[in-house]
Amino acid sequence: IGIAFADRQDSETVVLPTDLCHQADTALRHAKLDRNTYRYHTPDLGDLGMSKLQYFNYLRQAIDRHELSLHFQPQVNQDGRVISAEALLRWNNPVLGSVPPSEFIPIAEEAGLIIPIGDWVIERACAELVHWQSIGLNIPLAINISPRQLKDSRLEYQLLSRLRKYGLRAESLHLEITESSLIADTGNTMKVLQSLSRAGFIMSIDDFGTGYANLAWLKLLPVSTLKIDRSFVVDLPTNEQDIAVVQAIVSIAKCRGMNTIAEGVDSSAQLDLLLAADCHIIQGFFYSRPLPSADFITYALSKVA
Ligand code: C2E
Ligand code: MG
Ligand code: MG
């Protein structure tokens, strides 16, 4: 039962019956979520007035309540074949609806929840890879590693113990690390990356070009791929400056023996320019949006190398 009172409202505001119904409905959804038999509407429960604490609590409960899922976006080579995929987190909450990762990942970082959530992603990604391999889909899966996870001394152990549990090789789980997380705390980050590389993990720098990475330092990083940020792709093929940036990133990658993946490619004109610039791995809506497991498998099996 969800309960809302007209006389509890701020005396300055006029309460419409529809507002009351909406508030009672919100309280009802909270009652269901908390497995209570009834809940009163309080100002905290309003869509805009929700307290941070409440939001943290929802996020904290998201794993146990099976509200998180992974979607998979294909990474496609110049022949149109799916050669790998990126796992992207989705959060669907009964009250908040579908919350984009750009909104909840920073909050998970702030609340210290990114470690358990990141651990859940590692677990699910490994389970997914085992499923793919069992049906003959032998491609690697990239997961996003947040700056906080990279600083956590248990990361490598968590990754290796999951791989062992699922009988997987480190090469099958690629790690995407944002350029911005590489800039902070350079000394220790380098050691962590070198250790992960020795353990066999293949790493890429995500959102490359947005974080002002030190190019001399880049030479020392054990990463195999630069992911060209979507902001440089969106205005292709007309924006001359962006064309120059894309060409520069591809040249840097080439002379360091790295690959490039372009993100956010959603038109054939962008695709043509990127291929002409020698960027041969493409990710974006032009090929496919991130898809739930079954849809991704159907797509990938029809276009696998
Ligand atoms: P990202 O790792 O750079 O992921 C690429 C984002 O671009 C995804 O957004 C994807 O859906 C979107 N995208 C791909 N192709 C296109 C396109 O053609 N057009 C447009 N407009 N967008 C495209 P998404 O899924 O909303 O994820 C946003 C960010 O959230 C990710 O950026 C990543 O930084 C973070 N994130 C997502 N999942 C995880 C996770 O499991 N762990 C961590 N730490 N971060 C995650
Ligand atoms: Mg990524
Ligand atoms: Mg990115």
JSON list of C-alpha atoms in Angstrom, two decimals, residues 86 142-151 155 159 173-184 189-190 192-194 196-197 201-211 213 217-218 221-227 263:
[
{"chain": "A", "resi": 86, "resn": "GLU", "atom": "CA", "xyz": [32.69, -4.68, -24.94]},
{"chain": "A", "resi": 142, "resn": "ALA", "atom": "CA", "xyz": [36.47, -6.32, -22.88]},
{"chain": "A", "resi": 143, "resn": "ILE", "atom": "CA", "xyz": [35.33, -5.01, -19.51]},
{"chain": "A", "resi": 144, "resn": "ASN", "atom": "CA", "xyz": [35.66, -1.45, -18.19]},
{"chain": "A", "resi": 145, "resn": "ILE", "atom": "CA", "xyz": [37.89, -1.05, -15.15]},
{"chain": "A", "resi": 146, "resn": "SER", "atom": "CA", "xyz": [37.16, 2.06, -13.09]},
{"chain": "A", "resi": 147, "resn": "PRO", "atom": "CA", "xyz": [39.95, 4.24, -11.61]},
{"chain": "A", "resi": 148, "resn": "ARG", "atom": "CA", "xyz": [39.04, 3.07, -8.11]},
{"chain": "A", "resi": 149, "resn": "GLN", "atom": "CA", "xyz": [39.31, -0.61, -9.11]},
{"chain": "A", "resi": 150, "resn": "LEU", "atom": "CA", "xyz": [42.72, 0.05, -10.61]},
{"chain": "A", "resi": 151, "resn": "LYS", "atom": "CA", "xyz": [43.88, 1.44, -7.26]},
{"chain": "A", "resi": 155, "resn": "LEU", "atom": "CA", "xyz": [42.11, -6.34, -8.56]},
{"chain": "A", "resi": 159, "resn": "LEU", "atom": "CA", "xyz": [40.59, -11.23, -12.00]},
{"chain": "A", "resi": 173, "resn": "LEU", "atom": "CA", "xyz": [39.21, -10.94, -20.88]},
{"chain": "A", "resi": 174, "resn": "HIS", "atom": "CA", "xyz": [40.37, -7.56, -22.18]},
{"chain": "A", "resi": 175, "resn": "LEU", "atom": "CA", "xyz": [40.57, -4.61, -19.81]},
{"chain": "A", "resi": 176, "resn": "GLU", "atom": "CA", "xyz": [39.57, -1.06, -20.77]},
{"chain": "A", "resi": 177, "resn": "ILE", "atom": "CA", "xyz": [41.21, 1.62, -18.66]},
{"chain": "A", "resi": 178, "resn": "THR", "atom": "CA", "xyz": [40.25, 5.25, -19.14]},
{"chain": "A", "resi": 179, "resn": "GLU", "atom": "CA", "xyz": [42.98, 7.68, -20.07]},
{"chain": "A", "resi": 180, "resn": "SER", "atom": "CA", "xyz": [42.02, 9.91, -17.12]},
{"chain": "A", "resi": 181, "resn": "SER", "atom": "CA", "xyz": [42.61, 7.11, -14.60]},
{"chain": "A", "resi": 182, "resn": "LEU", "atom": "CA", "xyz": [46.12, 6.64, -15.99]},
{"chain": "A", "resi": 183, "resn": "ILE", "atom": "CA", "xyz": [47.12, 10.21, -15.36]},
{"chain": "A", "resi": 184, "resn": "ALA", "atom": "CA", "xyz": [46.51, 10.26, -11.64]},
{"chain": "A", "resi": 189, "resn": "THR", "atom": "CA", "xyz": [49.41, 2.65, -11.82]},
{"chain": "A", "resi": 190, "resn": "MET", "atom": "CA", "xyz": [52.33, 1.72, -14.05]},
{"chain": "A", "resi": 192, "resn": "VAL", "atom": "CA", "xyz": [49.71, -2.40, -11.56]},
{"chain": "A", "resi": 193, "resn": "LEU", "atom": "CA", "xyz": [49.47, -2.37, -15.36]},
{"chain": "A", "resi": 194, "resn": "GLN", "atom": "CA", "xyz": [52.82, -4.08, -15.79]},
{"chain": "A", "resi": 196, "resn": "LEU", "atom": "CA", "xyz": [48.45, -7.28, -15.16]},
{"chain": "A", "resi": 197, "resn": "SER", "atom": "CA", "xyz": [50.29, -7.45, -18.48]},
{"chain": "A", "resi": 201, "resn": "PHE", "atom": "CA", "xyz": [45.80, -9.43, -19.70]},
{"chain": "A", "resi": 202, "resn": "ILE", "atom": "CA", "xyz": [45.36, -7.40, -22.87]},
{"chain": "A", "resi": 203, "resn": "MET", "atom": "CA", "xyz": [44.61, -3.76, -22.11]},
{"chain": "A", "resi": 204, "resn": "SER", "atom": "CA", "xyz": [43.32, -0.75, -23.97]},
{"chain": "A", "resi": 205, "resn": "ILE", "atom": "CA", "xyz": [43.15, 2.94, -23.16]},
{"chain": "A", "resi": 206, "resn": "ASP", "atom": "CA", "xyz": [39.51, 4.04, -23.26]},
{"chain": "A", "resi": 207, "resn": "ASP", "atom": "CA", "xyz": [38.36, 7.54, -24.29]},
{"chain": "A", "resi": 208, "resn": "PHE", "atom": "CA", "xyz": [41.84, 8.19, -25.69]},
{"chain": "A", "resi": 209, "resn": "GLY", "atom": "CA", "xyz": [42.48, 11.82, -26.55]},
{"chain": "A", "resi": 210, "resn": "THR", "atom": "CA", "xyz": [40.33, 13.28, -23.77]},
{"chain": "A", "resi": 211, "resn": "GLY", "atom": "CA", "xyz": [42.71, 12.92, -20.83]},
{"chain": "A", "resi": 213, "resn": "ALA", "atom": "CA", "xyz": [48.14, 11.50, -21.43]},
{"chain": "A", "resi": 217, "resn": "TRP", "atom": "CA", "xyz": [54.87, 7.85, -20.72]},
{"chain": "A", "resi": 218, "resn": "LEU", "atom": "CA", "xyz": [52.52, 6.14, -23.17]},
{"chain": "A", "resi": 221, "resn": "LEU", "atom": "CA", "xyz": [52.58, 1.50, -20.86]},
{"chain": "A", "resi": 222, "resn": "PRO", "atom": "CA", "xyz": [51.89, -2.18, -21.55]},
{"chain": "A", "resi": 223, "resn": "VAL", "atom": "CA", "xyz": [48.69, -1.50, -23.51]},
{"chain": "A", "resi": 224, "resn": "SER", "atom": "CA", "xyz": [47.82, -2.96, -26.89]},
{"chain": "A", "resi": 225, "resn": "THR", "atom": "CA", "xyz": [45.04, -0.65, -28.09]},
{"chain": "A", "resi": 226, "resn": "LEU", "atom": "CA", "xyz": [44.01, 3.00, -28.10]},
{"chain": "A", "resi": 227, "resn": "LYS", "atom": "CA", "xyz": [40.25, 3.59, -28.22]},
{"chain": "A", "resi": 263, "resn": "GLU", "atom": "CA", "xyz": [34.08, 4.30, -30.61]}
]
